mmCIF file of C-alpha atoms in Angstrom:
data_model
loop_
_atom_site.group_PDB
_atom_site.id
_atom_site.type_symbol
_atom_site.label_atom_id
_atom_site.label_comp_id
_atom_site.label_asym_id
_atom_site.label_seq_id
_atom_site.Cartn_x
_atom_site.Cartn_y
_atom_site.Cartn_z
ATOM 1 C CA ARG M 1 -33.778 -23.934 5.819
ATOM 2 C CA ARG M 2 -32.111 -20.816 7.173
ATOM 3 C CA MET M 3 -28.641 -22.287 6.678
ATOM 4 C CA SER M 4 -29.531 -23.392 3.151
ATOM 5 C CA HIS M 5 -30.855 -19.937 2.369
ATOM 6 C CA GLN M 6 -27.792 -18.243 3.839
ATOM 7 C CA LEU M 7 -25.427 -20.522 1.936
ATOM 8 C CA ARG M 8 -27.145 -19.366 -1.258
ATOM 9 C CA VAL M 9 -26.858 -15.731 -0.110
ATOM 10 C CA ALA M 10 -23.134 -16.163 0.643
ATOM 11 C CA ALA M 11 -22.623 -17.756 -2.771
ATOM 12 C CA TRP M 12 -24.381 -14.776 -4.356
ATOM 13 C CA ARG M 13 -22.200 -12.354 -2.391
ATOM 14 C CA LEU M 14 -19.096 -14.186 -3.624
ATOM 15 C CA ARG M 15 -20.439 -13.787 -7.145
ATOM 16 C CA GLN M 16 -20.741 -10.037 -6.514
ATOM 17 C CA VAL M 17 -17.125 -9.953 -5.276
ATOM 18 C CA SER M 18 -16.056 -11.815 -8.414
ATOM 19 C CA ASP M 19 -18.005 -9.459 -10.676
ATOM 20 C CA ALA M 20 -16.560 -6.399 -8.946
ATOM 21 C CA TYR M 21 -13.059 -7.854 -9.316
ATOM 22 C CA ARG M 22 -13.662 -8.541 -13.012
ATOM 23 C CA ASP M 23 -14.915 -4.997 -13.597
ATOM 24 C CA GLN M 24 -11.951 -3.482 -11.720
ATOM 25 C CA LEU M 25 -9.408 -5.569 -13.616
ATOM 26 C CA ARG M 26 -11.080 -4.933 -16.966
ATOM 27 C CA SER M 27 -11.123 -1.169 -16.399
ATOM 28 C CA ARG M 28 -7.385 -1.142 -15.647
ATOM 29 C CA THR M 29 -6.270 -3.467 -18.438
ATOM 30 C CA GLU M 30 -8.517 -2.151 -21.223
ATOM 31 C CA GLY M 31 -7.799 1.451 -20.338
ATOM 32 C CA GLY M 32 -4.069 0.881 -20.708
ATOM 33 C CA SER M 33 -3.373 2.139 -17.199
ATOM 34 C CA PHE M 34 -2.275 -1.188 -15.697
ATOM 35 C CA ARG M 35 1.207 -1.118 -14.155
ATOM 36 C CA VAL M 36 2.368 -3.756 -11.673
ATOM 37 C CA GLY M 37 2.835 -2.290 -8.203
ATOM 38 C CA GLN M 38 0.654 0.764 -8.816
ATOM 39 C CA ARG M 39 -1.743 1.757 -6.031
ATOM 40 C CA PHE M 40 -4.929 3.398 -7.249
ATOM 41 C CA GLU M 41 -8.509 4.221 -6.424
ATOM 42 C CA ASP M 42 -11.401 4.625 -8.842
ATOM 43 C CA ALA M 43 -15.161 3.996 -8.887
ATOM 44 C CA PHE M 44 -14.581 0.257 -9.267
ATOM 45 C CA THR M 45 -12.402 0.189 -6.148
ATOM 46 C CA TRP M 46 -15.316 1.374 -4.025
ATOM 47 C CA LEU M 47 -17.592 -1.257 -5.590
ATOM 48 C CA GLY M 48 -15.030 -3.965 -4.875
ATOM 49 C CA TYR M 49 -14.752 -3.019 -1.214
ATOM 50 C CA LEU M 50 -18.545 -2.741 -0.981
ATOM 51 C CA ALA M 51 -18.913 -6.269 -2.375
ATOM 52 C CA LEU M 52 -16.367 -7.541 0.171
ATOM 53 C CA GLN M 53 -18.161 -5.717 2.970
ATOM 54 C CA THR M 54 -21.561 -7.214 2.155
ATOM 55 C CA PHE M 55 -19.976 -10.660 1.853
ATOM 56 C CA LEU M 56 -18.506 -10.276 5.353
ATOM 57 C CA VAL M 57 -21.896 -9.396 6.815
ATOM 58 C CA ASP M 58 -23.703 -12.279 5.149
ATOM 59 C CA ALA M 59 -20.919 -14.757 5.922
ATOM 60 C CA CYS M 60 -21.311 -13.866 9.596
ATOM 61 C CA VAL M 61 -25.067 -14.382 9.430
ATOM 62 C CA LEU M 62 -24.275 -17.881 8.173
ATOM 63 C CA ARG M 63 -21.706 -18.271 10.965
ATOM 64 C CA ASP M 64 -24.371 -17.448 13.562
ATOM 65 C CA TYR M 65 -26.874 -19.888 12.021
ATOM 66 C CA LEU M 66 -24.152 -22.534 12.214
ATOM 67 C CA ALA M 67 -23.642 -21.751 15.903
ATOM 68 C CA GLU M 68 -27.342 -22.180 16.605
ATOM 69 C CA PHE M 69 -27.437 -25.451 14.633
ATOM 70 C CA TYR M 70 -24.371 -26.784 16.473
ATOM 71 C CA ALA M 71 -25.871 -25.944 19.870
ATOM 72 C CA MET M 72 -29.157 -27.645 19.016
ATOM 73 C CA TYR M 73 -27.925 -30.759 17.221
ATOM 74 C CA ALA M 74 -24.171 -31.366 17.399
ATOM 75 C CA CYS M 75 -22.906 -30.241 20.799
ATOM 76 C CA PRO M 76 -21.464 -33.167 22.787
ATOM 77 C CA ASP M 77 -22.852 -31.743 26.057
ATOM 78 C CA ARG M 78 -26.582 -31.457 25.430
ATOM 79 C CA THR M 79 -27.198 -30.235 28.993
ATOM 80 C CA LEU M 80 -24.833 -27.284 28.622
ATOM 81 C CA ALA M 81 -26.067 -26.395 25.129
ATOM 82 C CA GLY M 82 -29.728 -26.792 26.110
ATOM 83 C CA ALA M 83 -29.358 -24.543 29.150
ATOM 84 C CA ASN M 84 -28.509 -21.578 26.907
ATOM 85 C CA VAL M 85 -30.309 -19.964 24.006
ATOM 86 C CA ILE M 86 -27.608 -19.717 21.358
ATOM 87 C CA THR M 87 -28.158 -17.322 18.452
ATOM 88 C CA SER M 88 -24.589 -16.243 17.662
ATOM 89 C CA MET M 89 -21.103 -17.687 17.438
ATOM 90 C CA SER M 90 -19.897 -15.397 20.239
ATOM 91 C CA GLY M 91 -22.705 -16.693 22.463
ATOM 92 C CA LEU M 92 -21.781 -20.273 21.589
ATOM 93 C CA LYS M 93 -18.146 -19.598 22.398
ATOM 94 C CA LYS M 94 -18.826 -17.926 25.766
ATOM 95 C CA ARG M 95 -21.623 -20.164 27.004
ATOM 96 C CA VAL M 96 -20.693 -23.538 25.523
ATOM 97 C CA LEU M 97 -17.384 -23.990 23.672
ATOM 98 C CA ASP M 98 -15.226 -22.491 26.431
ATOM 99 C CA LYS M 99 -16.920 -24.686 29.048
ATOM 100 C CA LEU M 100 -16.800 -28.109 27.392
ATOM 101 C CA SER M 101 -14.567 -30.653 29.063
ATOM 102 C CA SER M 102 -14.618 -33.318 26.349
ATOM 103 C CA VAL M 103 -14.597 -32.483 22.682
ATOM 104 C CA ASP M 104 -15.108 -34.267 19.397
ATOM 105 C CA PRO M 105 -13.330 -33.262 16.155
ATOM 106 C CA VAL M 106 -16.079 -30.803 15.127
ATOM 107 C CA THR M 107 -16.028 -29.107 18.517
ATOM 108 C CA ALA M 108 -12.221 -28.949 18.500
ATOM 109 C CA GLU M 109 -12.321 -27.254 15.092
ATOM 110 C CA LEU M 110 -14.920 -24.730 16.303
ATOM 111 C CA GLN M 111 -12.845 -23.972 19.389
ATOM 112 C CA LYS M 112 -9.768 -23.406 17.242
ATOM 113 C CA ALA M 113 -11.651 -21.256 14.686
ATOM 114 C CA THR M 114 -13.263 -19.053 17.368
ATOM 115 C CA ALA M 115 -10.096 -18.565 19.454
ATOM 116 C CA ALA M 116 -8.178 -15.290 19.108
ATOM 117 C CA GLY M 117 -6.617 -15.352 15.657
ATOM 118 C CA GLY M 118 -8.824 -18.198 14.448
ATOM 119 C CA TRP M 119 -10.526 -17.712 11.107
ATOM 120 C CA LEU M 120 -14.048 -17.300 12.528
ATOM 121 C CA HIS M 121 -12.718 -14.839 15.094
ATOM 122 C CA VAL M 122 -11.003 -12.785 12.368
ATOM 123 C CA LEU M 123 -14.075 -12.976 10.121
ATOM 124 C CA GLY M 124 -16.160 -11.619 12.999
ATOM 125 C CA ALA M 125 -13.660 -8.825 13.645
ATOM 126 C CA TYR M 126 -13.948 -7.636 10.048
ATOM 127 C CA ARG M 127 -17.722 -7.876 10.182
ATOM 128 C CA ASP M 128 -17.858 -5.917 13.440
ATOM 129 C CA LEU M 129 -15.591 -3.278 11.933
ATOM 130 C CA VAL M 130 -17.881 -2.648 8.961
ATOM 131 C CA VAL M 131 -21.154 -2.939 10.893
ATOM 132 C CA HIS M 132 -20.230 -0.917 13.988
ATOM 133 C CA CYS M 133 -17.355 1.381 13.024
ATOM 134 C CA VAL M 134 -16.533 2.294 9.458
ATOM 135 C CA PRO M 135 -17.052 1.189 5.854
ATOM 136 C CA LEU M 136 -14.344 -1.226 4.749
ATOM 137 C CA ALA M 137 -12.993 1.103 2.050
ATOM 138 C CA ARG M 138 -12.324 3.761 4.727
ATOM 139 C CA ALA M 139 -11.262 1.497 7.584
ATOM 140 C CA ASP M 140 -7.558 2.235 7.420
ATOM 141 C CA ALA M 141 -7.520 5.855 6.206
ATOM 142 C CA SER M 142 -8.314 5.153 2.555
ATOM 143 C CA LEU M 143 -7.833 1.644 1.243
ATOM 144 C CA MET M 144 -6.614 1.533 -2.320
ATOM 145 C CA ALA M 145 -6.430 -1.180 -4.929
ATOM 146 C CA LEU M 146 -3.082 -2.539 -6.032
ATOM 147 C CA SER M 147 -2.094 -3.729 -9.507
ATOM 148 C CA THR M 148 -0.279 -7.039 -9.192
ATOM 149 C CA GLU M 149 0.353 -10.066 -11.324
ATOM 150 C CA MET M 150 -0.365 -13.728 -10.841
ATOM 151 C CA GLN M 151 2.355 -16.164 -11.830
ATOM 152 C CA ILE M 152 1.300 -19.139 -13.931
ATOM 153 C CA LYS M 153 3.479 -21.966 -15.188
ATOM 154 C CA GLY M 154 6.538 -20.446 -13.543
ATOM 155 C CA THR M 155 7.447 -17.919 -16.242
ATOM 156 C CA GLU M 156 4.104 -16.570 -17.456
ATOM 157 C CA SER M 157 1.959 -14.069 -15.605
ATOM 158 C CA LEU M 158 -1.490 -12.551 -15.755
ATOM 159 C CA PRO M 159 -2.523 -9.088 -14.570
ATOM 160 C CA ALA M 160 -4.316 -9.099 -11.217
ATOM 161 C CA ILE M 161 -5.831 -6.646 -8.783
ATOM 162 C CA SER M 162 -5.557 -6.780 -5.006
ATOM 163 C CA LEU M 163 -7.957 -5.082 -2.595
ATOM 164 C CA PRO M 164 -5.963 -5.277 0.643
ATOM 165 C CA LEU M 165 -7.866 -5.517 3.905
ATOM 166 C CA PRO M 166 -6.650 -3.691 7.003
ATOM 167 C CA ASN M 167 -4.248 -5.860 8.998
ATOM 168 C CA ASP M 168 -5.861 -5.517 12.420
ATOM 169 C CA PRO M 169 -9.608 -4.826 12.383
ATOM 170 C CA LEU M 170 -9.836 -5.172 16.171
ATOM 171 C CA ALA M 171 -7.247 -2.431 16.714
ATOM 172 C CA ILE M 172 -9.078 -0.111 14.301
ATOM 173 C CA SER M 173 -12.380 -0.742 16.078
ATOM 174 C CA LYS M 174 -10.813 -0.091 19.496
ATOM 175 C CA ALA M 175 -9.090 3.081 18.317
ATOM 176 C CA ARG M 176 -12.331 4.433 16.865
ATOM 177 C CA ALA M 177 -14.222 3.574 20.056
ATOM 178 C CA HIS M 178 -11.691 5.478 22.174
ATOM 179 C CA SER M 179 -11.713 8.514 19.895
ATOM 180 C CA ALA M 180 -15.528 8.776 19.819
#
Protein backbone atom coordinates (compact mmCIF):
# COMPACT_ATOMS: atom_id res chain seq x y z
CA ARG A 1 0.00 0.00 0.00
CA ARG A 2 2.81 2.40 0.81
CA MET A 3 4.52 1.75 -2.52
CA SER A 4 1.23 2.18 -4.38
CA HIS A 5 0.60 5.44 -2.55
CA GLN A 6 4.12 6.69 -3.22
CA LEU A 7 3.90 5.79 -6.90
CA ARG A 8 0.81 7.99 -7.10
CA VAL A 9 2.65 10.77 -5.23
CA ALA A 10 5.63 10.53 -7.61
CA ALA A 11 3.27 10.66 -10.59
CA TRP A 12 1.68 13.78 -9.11
CA ARG A 13 5.10 15.36 -8.58
CA LEU A 14 5.96 14.66 -12.22
CA ARG A 15 2.72 16.38 -13.16
CA GLN A 16 3.83 19.41 -11.13
CA VAL A 17 7.19 19.40 -12.95
CA SER A 18 5.34 19.25 -16.27
CA ASP A 19 3.00 22.08 -15.29
CA ALA A 20 5.90 24.24 -14.12
CA TYR A 21 7.72 23.55 -17.40
CA ARG A 22 4.61 24.47 -19.40
CA ASP A 23 4.18 27.72 -17.47
CA GLN A 24 7.87 28.63 -17.90
CA LEU A 25 7.83 27.92 -21.63
CA ARG A 26 4.54 29.73 -22.16
CA SER A 27 5.78 32.84 -20.34
CA ARG A 28 8.88 33.01 -22.55
CA THR A 29 7.19 32.29 -25.88
CA GLU A 30 4.05 34.39 -25.39
CA GLY A 31 6.00 37.31 -24.00
CA GLY A 32 8.18 37.43 -27.09
CA SER A 33 11.36 37.12 -25.05
CA PHE A 34 12.36 33.64 -26.24
CA ARG A 35 15.83 33.47 -27.80
CA VAL A 36 17.71 30.18 -28.19
CA GLY A 37 20.75 30.04 -25.93
CA GLN A 38 19.55 32.75 -23.55
CA ARG A 39 20.04 32.12 -19.83
CA PHE A 40 17.40 33.71 -17.64
CA GLU A 41 15.69 33.63 -14.28
CA ASP A 42 12.13 34.68 -13.48
CA ALA A 43 9.36 33.66 -11.07
CA PHE A 44 8.62 30.56 -13.15
CA THR A 45 12.24 29.42 -12.91
CA TRP A 46 11.96 29.19 -9.13
CA LEU A 47 8.70 27.23 -9.44
CA GLY A 48 10.32 24.83 -11.89
CA TYR A 49 13.24 24.12 -9.59
CA LEU A 50 10.85 23.78 -6.64
CA ALA A 51 8.81 21.20 -8.55
CA LEU A 52 12.01 19.28 -9.37
CA GLN A 53 13.12 19.46 -5.75
CA THR A 54 9.86 18.05 -4.38
CA PHE A 55 9.94 15.31 -7.02
CA LEU A 56 13.44 14.32 -5.88
CA VAL A 57 12.31 14.03 -2.26
CA ASP A 58 9.24 11.96 -3.07
CA ALA A 59 11.10 9.77 -5.56
CA CYS A 60 13.56 8.91 -2.79
CA VAL A 61 10.73 8.05 -0.40
CA LEU A 62 9.59 5.58 -3.06
CA ARG A 63 13.18 4.34 -3.41
CA ASP A 64 13.32 3.61 0.33
CA TYR A 65 9.96 1.78 0.27
CA LEU A 66 11.35 -0.31 -2.58
CA ALA A 67 14.41 -1.16 -0.49
CA GLU A 68 12.24 -2.31 2.40
CA PHE A 69 10.05 -4.38 0.04
CA TYR A 70 13.11 -5.98 -1.58
CA ALA A 71 14.60 -6.90 1.80
CA MET A 72 11.35 -8.46 2.98
CA TYR A 73 10.23 -10.30 -0.15
CA ALA A 74 12.80 -10.44 -2.96
CA CYS A 75 16.26 -10.76 -1.43
CA PRO A 76 17.93 -14.05 -2.43
CA ASP A 77 19.55 -14.38 1.02
CA ARG A 78 16.61 -14.33 3.42
CA THR A 79 18.92 -14.87 6.42
CA LEU A 80 20.99 -11.77 5.66
CA ALA A 81 17.96 -9.62 4.84
CA GLY A 82 16.01 -10.86 7.87
CA ALA A 83 18.88 -10.13 10.25
CA ASN A 84 18.63 -6.41 9.48
CA VAL A 85 15.78 -3.93 9.70
CA ILE A 86 15.89 -2.22 6.32
CA THR A 87 14.09 1.11 5.94
CA SER A 88 16.26 2.87 3.35
CA MET A 89 18.17 2.12 0.17
CA SER A 90 21.46 3.10 1.84
CA GLY A 91 20.74 0.62 4.64
CA LEU A 92 19.93 -2.08 2.08
CA LYS A 93 23.15 -1.37 0.22
CA LYS A 94 25.39 -1.43 3.33
CA ARG A 95 23.78 -4.32 5.18
CA VAL A 96 22.61 -6.56 2.34
CA LEU A 97 23.51 -5.74 -1.27
CA ASP A 98 27.25 -5.33 -0.62
CA LYS A 99 27.35 -8.64 1.27
CA LEU A 100 25.49 -10.95 -1.11
CA SER A 101 27.58 -13.67 -2.71
CA SER A 102 25.05 -14.87 -5.29
CA VAL A 103 22.75 -12.52 -7.13
CA ASP A 104 19.73 -12.75 -9.37
CA PRO A 105 18.97 -10.22 -12.15
CA VAL A 106 16.96 -7.93 -9.84
CA THR A 107 19.71 -7.88 -7.23
CA ALA A 108 22.36 -7.25 -9.90
CA GLU A 109 20.36 -4.27 -11.16
CA LEU A 110 19.99 -2.88 -7.62
CA GLN A 111 23.72 -3.28 -7.01
CA LYS A 112 24.50 -1.45 -10.24
CA ALA A 113 21.96 1.34 -9.56
CA THR A 114 23.21 1.93 -5.99
CA ALA A 115 26.93 1.86 -6.84
CA ALA A 116 28.79 5.17 -7.14
CA GLY A 117 27.49 6.82 -10.29
CA GLY A 118 24.47 4.52 -10.53
CA TRP A 119 21.12 6.20 -11.08
CA LEU A 120 19.76 5.50 -7.58
CA HIS A 121 23.02 6.74 -6.07
CA VAL A 122 22.82 9.98 -8.10
CA LEU A 123 19.12 10.40 -7.29
CA GLY A 124 19.97 10.09 -3.60
CA ALA A 125 22.80 12.62 -3.92
CA TYR A 126 20.42 15.20 -5.36
CA ARG A 127 17.85 14.45 -2.68
CA ASP A 128 20.45 14.76 0.08
CA LEU A 129 21.60 18.06 -1.40
CA VAL A 130 18.14 19.62 -1.26
CA VAL A 131 17.13 18.11 2.09
CA HIS A 132 20.37 18.68 4.02
CA CYS A 133 22.23 21.51 2.30
CA VAL A 134 20.58 23.98 -0.02
CA PRO A 135 17.49 24.50 -2.19
CA LEU A 136 18.03 23.17 -5.70
CA ALA A 137 17.66 26.59 -7.34
CA ARG A 138 20.58 27.88 -5.22
CA ALA A 139 22.74 24.76 -5.18
CA ASP A 140 25.35 25.96 -7.63
CA ALA A 141 25.40 29.72 -6.97
CA SER A 142 22.19 30.58 -8.81
CA LEU A 143 20.80 28.08 -11.28
CA MET A 144 19.17 29.69 -14.27
CA ALA A 145 16.87 28.43 -16.98
CA LEU A 146 18.10 28.12 -20.54
CA SER A 147 16.12 28.70 -23.73
CA THR A 148 16.81 25.84 -26.13
CA GLU A 149 15.07 24.15 -28.99
CA MET A 150 14.04 20.59 -29.62
CA GLN A 151 14.66 19.19 -33.08
CA ILE A 152 11.80 17.32 -34.70
CA LYS A 153 11.77 15.62 -38.09
CA GLY A 154 15.37 16.65 -38.72
CA THR A 155 14.74 20.19 -39.97
CA GLU A 156 11.92 21.50 -37.77
CA SER A 157 12.30 22.65 -34.19
CA LEU A 158 10.18 23.63 -31.23
CA PRO A 159 11.10 26.07 -28.46
CA ALA A 160 12.15 24.38 -25.23
CA ILE A 161 13.35 25.31 -21.78
CA SER A 162 16.10 23.58 -19.81
CA LEU A 163 16.49 23.74 -16.04
CA PRO A 164 20.04 22.41 -15.64
CA LEU A 165 20.90 20.54 -12.47
CA PRO A 166 24.30 20.97 -10.82
CA ASN A 167 26.81 18.47 -12.20
CA ASP A 168 28.12 17.09 -8.92
CA PRO A 169 25.67 17.24 -6.00
CA LEU A 170 28.03 15.26 -3.76
CA ALA A 171 30.83 17.79 -4.23
CA ILE A 172 28.46 20.68 -3.44
CA SER A 173 27.25 18.92 -0.29
CA LYS A 174 30.83 18.22 0.85
CA ALA A 175 31.96 21.77 0.16
CA ARG A 176 29.05 23.20 2.14
CA ALA A 177 29.73 20.81 5.02
CA HIS A 178 33.37 21.90 5.19
CA SER A 179 32.51 25.60 5.05
CA ALA A 180 29.89 25.38 7.83
